[in-house]
CSV table of C-alpha atoms in Angstrom, one decimal:
chain,number,residue,atom,x,y,z
O,24,MET,CA,102.1,196.3,58.9
O,25,LEU,CA,98.8,197.5,57.6
O,26,ARG,CA,97.1,194.1,58.3
O,27,HIS,CA,98.3,194.4,62.0
O,28,LEU,CA,96.9,197.8,62.3
O,29,GLU,CA,93.6,196.6,61.0
O,30,ALA,CA,93.7,193.7,63.4
O,31,LEU,CA,94.4,196.1,66.2
O,32,THR,CA,91.6,198.3,65.2
O,33,THR,CA,89.2,195.5,64.8
O,34,ASP,CA,90.1,194.4,68.4
O,35,CYS,CA,89.3,198.0,69.7
O,36,VAL,CA,85.9,198.0,67.8
O,37,ALA,CA,85.2,194.6,69.3
O,38,LYS,CA,85.9,195.9,72.7
O,39,GLY,CA,83.5,198.8,72.2
O,40,PHE,CA,85.9,201.7,71.8
O,41,LYS,CA,84.2,204.8,70.4
O,42,ARG,CA,87.5,206.6,69.5
O,43,VAL,CA,90.9,205.1,68.5
O,44,GLY,CA,94.2,207.0,68.3
O,45,ILE,CA,96.8,205.9,65.7
O,46,GLY,CA,99.5,206.8,68.2
O,47,MET,CA,98.2,204.2,70.5
O,48,LEU,CA,98.0,201.6,67.8
O,49,PHE,CA,101.5,202.4,66.6
O,50,GLU,CA,102.9,202.1,70.2
O,51,LEU,CA,101.0,199.0,70.7
O,52,LEU,CA,102.3,197.5,67.5
O,53,ARG,CA,105.9,198.5,68.5
O,54,TRP,CA,105.5,196.9,71.9
O,55,ARG,CA,104.1,193.5,70.5
O,56,TYR,CA,106.7,193.4,67.9
O,57,GLY,CA,109.4,194.0,70.4
O,58,GLU,CA,108.1,191.2,72.5
O,59,ALA,CA,107.9,188.7,69.7
O,60,THR,CA,111.5,189.2,68.4
O,61,GLN,CA,114.9,189.1,69.7
O,62,GLY,CA,116.3,192.6,69.0
O,63,ASP,CA,115.3,192.9,65.4
O,64,VAL,CA,115.4,196.4,64.0
O,65,PHE,CA,111.8,197.3,63.5
O,66,ARG,CA,110.9,200.9,62.6
O,67,LEU,CA,107.6,202.6,62.5
O,68,ASN,CA,108.0,206.1,61.2
O,69,ASN,CA,105.7,208.6,62.9
O,70,ASN,CA,105.6,210.8,59.8
O,71,PHE,CA,103.3,208.2,58.2
O,72,ARG,CA,100.7,208.0,61.0
O,73,SER,CA,98.2,210.3,59.2
O,74,ARG,CA,98.6,208.3,56.0
O,75,TYR,CA,97.9,204.9,57.7
O,76,VAL,CA,94.8,206.4,59.3
O,77,ARG,CA,93.5,207.5,55.9
O,78,LEU,CA,94.4,204.0,54.3
O,79,LEU,CA,92.7,202.4,57.2
O,80,ILE,CA,89.5,204.5,56.5
O,81,GLU,CA,89.7,203.9,52.8
O,82,ARG,CA,89.8,200.1,53.2
O,83,ASN,CA,87.2,200.1,56.1
O,84,ALA,CA,84.9,203.1,55.7
O,85,GLN,CA,82.9,202.3,58.7
O,86,TRP,CA,85.9,203.2,60.9
O,87,ALA,CA,85.8,206.8,59.9
O,88,PRO,CA,84.1,207.9,63.0
O,89,LEU,CA,86.8,206.1,65.1
O,90,PHE,CA,89.8,208.3,64.0
O,91,GLU,CA,90.2,212.1,64.0
O,92,THR,CA,91.8,213.3,60.8
O,93,ARG,CA,93.0,216.9,59.9
O,94,ALA,CA,93.7,218.4,56.5
O,95,LEU,CA,97.1,217.3,55.1
O,96,ARG,CA,99.6,220.1,54.7
O,97,ALA,CA,101.6,218.2,52.1
O,98,ALA,CA,100.4,216.3,49.2
């Protein structure tokens, strides 16, 4: 899943996006997966969105300005 989020973000950067929302990426990933499968159960838990953003930034530091992050309430 992380590599798909990275691919989507790379595509957004290539298209000139100045800001990217993890919510948009999650929904786009859900849509694309739904089109590519025949009813397979595929779940993306929204509770992990902020963690995925941080992981994307950790792996691709140049993307930090693309995403808005807030302080985590739970460790």
